[in-house]
Amino acid sequence: MTQHRKSIHGEWSSRLAFILAATGSAVGLGNIWKFPYITGENGGGAFVLVYLLCIALIGIPIMMAEILLGRRGRQSPINTMESLAEEAGRTPHWRLLGWAGVLGGFLILSYYSVIAGWALAYVVQTADGLFTGASAERVKTIFDDLVTNPGRLLFWHTLFMTMTMTVVARGVQSGLEQAVRFLMPTLFVLLVILVGYSMNTGAFAQGLDFLFTPDFHRLSWNSVLIAMGHAFFTLSLGMGAIMVYGSYLPKDASITQASFYIAGADTLVALMAGMVIFPIVFSNNLEPGAGPGLIFQTLPIAFGQMWGGAFFGTLFFVLLVFAAWTSSISLIEPAVAWLVENHSVSRVKASVVSGFVTWLVGVGTVLSFNKWSEVTFFGKTFFDLLDYITANIMLPLGGLAIAIFVAWLMKKRTAREELALPKGPGYSLWYFLIRYVSPAAVLIVFLNVIGVFKLG
Ligand code: TRP
């Protein structure tokens, strides 16, 4: 009786706990670090519009599909995919989708932790008043000093991985849930405070104009693809993270409602981060297209100049660490859940083992910014290559596989039962999106990134 199965790892204590945890997974470096800088690089408004369309037409339908798979299977993604494939009369090799997710989670977390380590370092540096009155040049030097020093990067990467694995080791209820309950509301309050600050910079209108007035001349096909890929990354889709969280979801919770709530909160945080960052960028004559270093190389200039800058700057980087922390937990949870299920090890041992492997891979990313910066594969450093393989290949492929499995291979009744949607326009719309629109769009992204099919 699959539908009455409960996860051996426990269950969320309430529907709200699931929404908080999944929102914690979705909201991370992707929203606060990546969204502003890719928006800056891709010209603003039109890019944001495409990103919002991708969230609505691809992200939300695939999120519903991924959660329903998790709740139906009630196990780690590997075992969930195997048993659901059997239930649907398909090959058990669908477990490979779970394996790809475990691998993807490891790889993403290995570099995610290094970037989160930068944020940790910036908490201390900002609190120390290092940026107070600092010139743009000085701020850049401080950034370069950090990333070219493998010892310091390793220290912060190690600290961040330890923080992550400590929460993961404590398990679903006492670990993940408690962390998220405390972290998410704090994060939101901090963002509201920072938006309040930005409203007084004198460039708030300019920031809003940049974010929300579309200029389609500045939008290339490549930008469309970046926006689409980011929709996966920011919602934590395509690698089993949301699936494993769904497996702890009580039967009576509405998957549809939860998905809208999570995507809504995630989008709100990204837009708020943009509303914090761009007014500061414009009021200080900084460059919106500065690239991945945008927040680390330019925000400290603003924090150094503004009243109470050390305080607001510290708050900002604390916020970034919190957001990254609740995301990283979901990147490793599929692996930990699988180790506990298939190797009957304790959660603590599973966390130590998987955390160590991830940490070790992360050392490659640490070195790629300094000692190995000249070592390239296909013209990319170790870090660039990992980012490319995971974000551009693994996530879209995982999302495509999820859409195909749910809309084409699973029994139609099974999906409808889990969603518990009445037959009607809402259900029909979801089915149409997941069956045709999402796979077609993902296929276009995927073929593009592997260079088989070039648009425009
Ligand atoms: N969504 C997170 C962010 O925006 C990152 C993340 C967490 C993620 N879990 C994931 C990305 C699973 C892809 C897949 O920072």
mmCIF file of N, CA, C and O in Angstrom, residues 9 106 165 168-169 332-358:
data_model
loop_
_atom_site.group_PDB
_atom_site.id
_atom_site.type_symbol
_atom_site.label_atom_id
_atom_site.label_comp_id
_atom_site.label_asym_id
_atom_site.label_seq_id
_atom_site.Cartn_x
_atom_site.Cartn_y
_atom_site.Cartn_z
ATOM 1 N N HIS A 9 12.713 7.977 7.852
ATOM 2 C CA HIS A 9 13.509 9.077 8.388
ATOM 3 C C HIS A 9 12.664 10.056 9.203
ATOM 4 O O HIS A 9 13.171 11.027 9.735
ATOM 5 N N PHE A 106 26.282 16.240 -4.418
ATOM 6 C CA PHE A 106 27.671 16.256 -3.960
ATOM 7 C C PHE A 106 28.456 17.341 -4.679
ATOM 8 O O PHE A 106 29.157 18.139 -4.065
ATOM 9 N N MET A 165 26.938 19.704 8.033
ATOM 10 C CA MET A 165 26.821 18.306 8.432
ATOM 11 C C MET A 165 26.305 18.171 9.871
ATOM 12 O O MET A 165 25.675 17.179 10.211
ATOM 13 N N VAL A 168 22.591 18.283 9.424
ATOM 14 C CA VAL A 168 22.124 17.084 8.733
ATOM 15 C C VAL A 168 22.170 15.877 9.670
ATOM 16 O O VAL A 168 21.253 15.057 9.707
ATOM 17 N N ALA A 169 23.235 15.757 10.470
ATOM 18 C CA ALA A 169 23.393 14.615 11.365
ATOM 19 C C ALA A 169 22.266 14.532 12.400
ATOM 20 O O ALA A 169 21.915 13.458 12.863
ATOM 21 N N ILE A 332 22.730 17.613 0.362
ATOM 22 C CA ILE A 332 23.391 16.392 0.838
ATOM 23 C C ILE A 332 22.368 15.381 1.385
ATOM 24 O O ILE A 332 22.655 14.206 1.526
ATOM 25 N N GLU A 333 21.149 15.847 1.671
ATOM 26 C CA GLU A 333 20.145 14.968 2.280
ATOM 27 C C GLU A 333 19.822 13.712 1.443
ATOM 28 O O GLU A 333 19.677 12.633 2.020
ATOM 29 N N PRO A 334 19.739 13.799 0.095
ATOM 30 C CA PRO A 334 19.474 12.565 -0.660
ATOM 31 C C PRO A 334 20.541 11.506 -0.414
ATOM 32 O O PRO A 334 20.218 10.320 -0.252
ATOM 33 N N ALA A 335 21.804 11.898 -0.366
ATOM 34 C CA ALA A 335 22.884 10.936 -0.151
ATOM 35 C C ALA A 335 22.797 10.333 1.248
ATOM 36 O O ALA A 335 22.932 9.118 1.428
ATOM 37 N N VAL A 336 22.551 11.188 2.242
ATOM 38 C CA VAL A 336 22.478 10.709 3.625
ATOM 39 C C VAL A 336 21.295 9.749 3.793
ATOM 40 O O VAL A 336 21.428 8.672 4.380
ATOM 41 N N ALA A 337 20.148 10.127 3.223
ATOM 42 C CA ALA A 337 18.967 9.260 3.334
ATOM 43 C C ALA A 337 19.247 7.895 2.705
ATOM 44 O O ALA A 337 18.877 6.848 3.248
ATOM 45 N N TRP A 338 19.953 7.883 1.585
ATOM 46 C CA TRP A 338 20.247 6.617 0.909
ATOM 47 C C TRP A 338 21.212 5.766 1.729
ATOM 48 O O TRP A 338 21.013 4.555 1.875
ATOM 49 N N LEU A 339 22.258 6.380 2.294
ATOM 50 C CA LEU A 339 23.219 5.634 3.118
ATOM 51 C C LEU A 339 22.513 4.977 4.303
ATOM 52 O O LEU A 339 22.778 3.831 4.644
ATOM 53 N N VAL A 340 21.597 5.726 4.926
ATOM 54 C CA VAL A 340 20.874 5.195 6.076
ATOM 55 C C VAL A 340 19.993 4.016 5.644
ATOM 56 O O VAL A 340 19.953 2.974 6.300
ATOM 57 N N GLU A 341 19.312 4.153 4.491
ATOM 58 C CA GLU A 341 18.421 3.088 4.026
ATOM 59 C C GLU A 341 19.166 1.840 3.577
ATOM 60 O O GLU A 341 18.813 0.727 3.944
ATOM 61 N N ASN A 342 20.195 2.009 2.748
ATOM 62 C CA ASN A 342 20.802 0.848 2.111
ATOM 63 C C ASN A 342 22.004 0.281 2.838
ATOM 64 O O ASN A 342 22.423 -0.820 2.559
ATOM 65 N N HIS A 343 22.573 1.056 3.731
ATOM 66 C CA HIS A 343 23.762 0.542 4.410
ATOM 67 C C HIS A 343 23.583 0.518 5.918
ATOM 68 O O HIS A 343 24.547 0.356 6.647
ATOM 69 N N SER A 344 22.356 0.691 6.334
ATOM 70 C CA SER A 344 21.971 0.731 7.738
ATOM 71 C C SER A 344 23.042 1.335 8.647
ATOM 72 O O SER A 344 23.369 0.801 9.693
ATOM 73 N N VAL A 345 23.600 2.459 8.205
ATOM 74 C CA VAL A 345 24.486 3.208 9.092
ATOM 75 C C VAL A 345 23.641 4.264 9.802
ATOM 76 O O VAL A 345 22.527 4.563 9.389
ATOM 77 N N SER A 346 24.169 4.825 10.886
ATOM 78 C CA SER A 346 23.420 5.853 11.601
ATOM 79 C C SER A 346 23.469 7.151 10.795
ATOM 80 O O SER A 346 24.321 7.330 9.928
ATOM 81 N N ARG A 347 22.549 8.060 11.104
ATOM 82 C CA ARG A 347 22.531 9.363 10.418
ATOM 83 C C ARG A 347 23.839 10.100 10.641
ATOM 84 O O ARG A 347 24.357 10.752 9.750
ATOM 85 N N VAL A 348 24.362 9.972 11.872
ATOM 86 C CA VAL A 348 25.600 10.689 12.190
ATOM 87 C C VAL A 348 26.744 10.188 11.315
ATOM 88 O O VAL A 348 27.469 10.967 10.691
ATOM 89 N N LYS A 349 26.864 8.851 11.228
ATOM 90 C CA LYS A 349 27.948 8.273 10.444
ATOM 91 C C LYS A 349 27.765 8.614 8.963
ATOM 92 O O LYS A 349 28.727 8.992 8.274
ATOM 93 N N ALA A 350 26.521 8.505 8.482
ATOM 94 C CA ALA A 350 26.236 8.826 7.078
ATOM 95 C C ALA A 350 26.628 10.278 6.780
ATOM 96 O O ALA A 350 27.168 10.590 5.720
ATOM 97 N N SER A 351 26.347 11.169 7.736
ATOM 98 C CA SER A 351 26.670 12.587 7.532
ATOM 99 C C SER A 351 28.175 12.815 7.488
ATOM 100 O O SER A 351 28.671 13.580 6.658
ATOM 101 N N VAL A 352 28.884 12.150 8.398
ATOM 102 C CA VAL A 352 30.341 12.331 8.442
ATOM 103 C C VAL A 352 30.977 11.850 7.141
ATOM 104 O O VAL A 352 31.789 12.548 6.523
ATOM 105 N N VAL A 353 30.545 10.660 6.691
ATOM 106 C CA VAL A 353 31.136 10.087 5.478
ATOM 107 C C VAL A 353 30.832 10.966 4.256
ATOM 108 O O VAL A 353 31.739 11.377 3.518
ATOM 109 N N SER A 354 29.545 11.299 4.047
ATOM 110 C CA SER A 354 29.213 12.058 2.841
ATOM 111 C C SER A 354 29.766 13.484 2.925
ATOM 112 O O SER A 354 30.174 14.056 1.918
ATOM 113 N N GLY A 355 29.773 14.040 4.136
ATOM 114 C CA GLY A 355 30.336 15.374 4.302
ATOM 115 C C GLY A 355 31.820 15.407 3.988
ATOM 116 O O GLY A 355 32.321 16.342 3.370
ATOM 117 N N PHE A 356 32.527 14.352 4.382
ATOM 118 C CA PHE A 356 33.960 14.309 4.126
ATOM 119 C C PHE A 356 34.249 14.238 2.626
ATOM 120 O O PHE A 356 35.109 14.947 2.112
ATOM 121 N N VAL A 357 33.504 13.380 1.927
ATOM 122 C CA VAL A 357 33.709 13.254 0.475
ATOM 123 C C VAL A 357 33.456 14.600 -0.211
ATOM 124 O O VAL A 357 34.236 15.049 -1.050
ATOM 125 N N THR A 358 32.359 15.263 0.181
ATOM 126 C CA THR A 358 32.026 16.559 -0.414
ATOM 127 C C THR A 358 33.118 17.584 -0.118
ATOM 128 O O THR A 358 33.528 18.342 -1.000
#
